[in-house]
């Protein structure tokens, strides 16, 4: 693989990785403030993102792709949105639509990263499986709302 292609691959995977880290940090804040009726759902998504982050990092590292766990400023935005929403309304079942919308954005990031990968790349199958699991969780959320 050329150095340019490797760099492009790294950037593509890092972008998804940053998104997962950012949204996971937002969920830390959300779990603290959520009504008990939805706390389990948010904890489940947070745990899923933790597992996905670790798996991506493990598979990427085996390929020599070192990913940065710093995330981006969007983590602060996610936290601020949770705080603001909690100030004006309860973080209850009504908030799950917003959660599902945010997770749909994550699914799109997965799709973008998957497009960058060859089907023979071990990350390809890892990301497809994670995306499919996440989409299933989103569908479950939307059915309960």
Tab-separated table of C-alpha atoms in Angstrom:
chain	number	residue	atom	x	y	z
A	1	UNK	CA	0.000	0.000	0.000
A	2	UNK	CA	1.395	3.397	-0.944
A	3	UNK	CA	2.135	5.915	1.781
A	4	UNK	CA	-0.602	8.207	0.433
A	5	UNK	CA	-3.181	5.405	0.487
A	6	UNK	CA	-2.098	4.435	4.002
A	7	UNK	CA	-2.416	8.054	5.139
A	8	UNK	CA	-5.897	8.325	3.586
A	9	UNK	CA	-6.939	5.072	5.260
A	10	UNK	CA	-5.650	6.307	8.611
A	11	UNK	CA	-7.552	9.588	8.288
A	12	UNK	CA	-10.755	7.790	7.356
A	13	UNK	CA	-10.586	5.389	10.312
A	14	UNK	CA	-9.427	8.144	12.674
A	15	UNK	CA	-12.470	10.242	11.753
A	16	UNK	CA	-14.828	7.422	12.756
A	17	UNK	CA	-12.732	6.749	15.861
A	18	UNK	CA	-12.979	10.414	16.900
A	19	UNK	CA	-16.756	10.356	16.397
A	20	UNK	CA	-17.100	7.292	18.622
A	21	UNK	CA	-14.927	8.806	21.337
A	22	UNK	CA	-16.773	12.127	21.217
A	23	UNK	CA	-20.243	10.631	21.428
A	24	UNK	CA	-19.137	8.210	24.140
A	25	UNK	CA	-17.962	11.144	26.260
A	26	UNK	CA	-21.306	12.843	25.721
A	27	UNK	CA	-22.988	9.699	27.003
A	28	UNK	CA	-20.964	9.908	30.212
A	29	UNK	CA	-22.735	13.191	30.905
A	30	UNK	CA	-26.069	11.851	29.662
A	31	UNK	CA	-26.010	8.807	31.967
A	32	UNK	CA	-25.476	11.045	34.988
A	33	UNK	CA	-28.478	13.211	34.130
A	34	UNK	CA	-30.898	10.799	32.427
A	35	UNK	CA	-34.157	9.714	33.949
A	36	UNK	CA	-33.959	6.132	35.260
A	37	UNK	CA	-36.418	5.018	32.567
A	38	UNK	CA	-33.843	5.554	29.792
A	39	UNK	CA	-30.557	5.342	31.686
A	40	UNK	CA	-30.120	1.657	30.753
A	41	UNK	CA	-30.509	2.406	27.055
A	42	UNK	CA	-27.873	5.146	27.219
A	43	UNK	CA	-25.527	2.960	29.267
A	44	UNK	CA	-25.941	0.215	26.666
A	45	UNK	CA	-24.965	2.566	23.838
A	46	UNK	CA	-22.028	3.895	25.855
A	47	UNK	CA	-20.827	0.342	26.535
A	48	UNK	CA	-21.242	-0.601	22.885
A	49	UNK	CA	-19.132	2.371	21.833
A	50	UNK	CA	-16.480	1.429	24.419
A	51	UNK	CA	-16.292	-2.089	22.991
A	52	UNK	CA	-16.223	-0.777	19.422
A	53	UNK	CA	-13.466	1.728	20.184
A	54	UNK	CA	-11.335	-1.017	21.740
A	55	UNK	CA	-11.949	-3.408	18.829
A	56	UNK	CA	-11.125	-0.796	16.188
A	57	UNK	CA	-7.971	0.154	18.030
A	58	UNK	CA	-6.919	-3.501	18.363
A	59	UNK	CA	-7.495	-4.380	14.682
A	60	UNK	CA	-5.959	-1.117	13.417
A	61	UNK	CA	-2.898	-1.570	15.615
A	62	UNK	CA	-2.285	-5.029	14.149
A	63	UNK	CA	-2.168	-3.310	10.757
A	64	UNK	CA	0.250	-0.657	11.972
A	65	UNK	CA	-2.408	2.080	12.140
A	66	UNK	CA	-1.957	3.914	15.404
A	67	UNK	CA	-5.080	5.853	16.326
A	68	UNK	CA	-5.277	8.894	18.570
A	69	UNK	CA	-7.743	8.604	21.482
A	70	UNK	CA	-7.938	12.362	22.087
A	71	UNK	CA	-11.231	12.839	20.248
A	72	UNK	CA	-12.214	16.319	19.099
A	73	UNK	CA	-13.927	19.401	20.423
A	74	UNK	CA	-17.237	17.770	19.548
A	75	UNK	CA	-17.032	15.853	22.838
A	76	UNK	CA	-17.462	19.178	24.613
A	77	UNK	CA	-20.348	20.064	22.319
A	78	UNK	CA	-22.096	16.770	23.088
A	79	UNK	CA	-21.684	17.363	26.821
A	80	UNK	CA	-22.938	20.942	26.547
A	81	UNK	CA	-26.007	19.854	24.599
A	82	UNK	CA	-26.857	17.328	27.307
A	83	UNK	CA	-26.449	19.954	30.048
A	84	UNK	CA	-28.544	22.517	28.188
A	85	UNK	CA	-31.273	20.039	27.380
A	86	UNK	CA	-31.315	18.880	31.009
A	87	UNK	CA	-31.711	22.501	32.133
A	88	UNK	CA	-34.827	23.042	30.033
A	89	UNK	CA	-36.447	19.611	29.999
A	90	UNK	CA	-36.138	16.137	31.454
A	91	UNK	CA	-33.800	13.673	29.835
A	92	UNK	CA	-36.499	11.045	29.502
A	93	UNK	CA	-38.048	8.968	26.719
A	94	UNK	CA	-38.545	12.084	24.588
A	95	UNK	CA	-34.765	12.478	24.410
A	96	UNK	CA	-34.403	9.085	22.736
A	97	UNK	CA	-35.374	10.524	19.338
A	98	UNK	CA	-32.380	12.844	19.586
A	99	UNK	CA	-30.186	9.932	20.636
A	100	UNK	CA	-31.366	7.888	17.640
A	101	UNK	CA	-30.681	10.833	15.300
A	102	UNK	CA	-27.166	11.187	16.704
A	103	UNK	CA	-26.522	7.493	16.307
A	104	UNK	CA	-27.711	7.635	12.688
A	105	UNK	CA	-24.902	10.148	12.147
A	106	UNK	CA	-22.492	7.614	13.618
A	107	UNK	CA	-23.818	4.969	11.203
A	108	UNK	CA	-23.048	7.376	8.338
A	109	UNK	CA	-19.492	7.764	9.662
A	110	UNK	CA	-19.204	3.979	9.673
A	111	UNK	CA	-20.388	3.904	6.048
A	112	UNK	CA	-17.776	6.510	5.109
A	113	UNK	CA	-14.997	4.535	6.782
A	114	UNK	CA	-16.150	1.230	5.272
A	115	UNK	CA	-16.026	2.784	1.788
A	116	UNK	CA	-12.341	3.570	2.357
A	117	UNK	CA	-11.507	-0.047	3.079
A	118	UNK	CA	-10.942	-2.989	0.818
A	119	UNK	CA	-13.316	-5.885	1.546
A	120	UNK	CA	-10.185	-7.960	2.309
A	121	UNK	CA	-9.086	-5.524	5.023
A	122	UNK	CA	-9.771	-6.937	8.518
A	123	UNK	CA	-11.110	-3.526	9.561
A	124	UNK	CA	-13.784	-3.794	6.859
A	125	UNK	CA	-15.541	-6.714	8.542
A	126	UNK	CA	-15.021	-5.239	12.007
A	127	UNK	CA	-16.640	-1.941	11.034
A	128	UNK	CA	-19.485	-3.600	9.122
A	129	UNK	CA	-20.345	-5.749	12.118
A	130	UNK	CA	-20.247	-2.772	14.467
A	131	UNK	CA	-22.359	-0.682	12.132
A	132	UNK	CA	-24.957	-3.414	11.806
A	133	UNK	CA	-25.141	-3.868	15.586
A	134	UNK	CA	-25.537	-0.125	16.063
A	135	UNK	CA	-28.240	0.089	13.399
A	136	UNK	CA	-30.129	-2.678	15.171
A	137	UNK	CA	-29.946	-0.751	18.448
A	138	UNK	CA	-31.202	2.392	16.713
A	139	UNK	CA	-34.111	0.451	15.249
A	140	UNK	CA	-34.962	-0.852	18.730
A	141	UNK	CA	-34.889	2.680	20.140
A	142	UNK	CA	-37.166	3.961	17.397
A	143	UNK	CA	-39.631	1.148	18.048
A	144	UNK	CA	-39.875	2.068	21.726
A	145	UNK	CA	-40.320	5.809	21.156
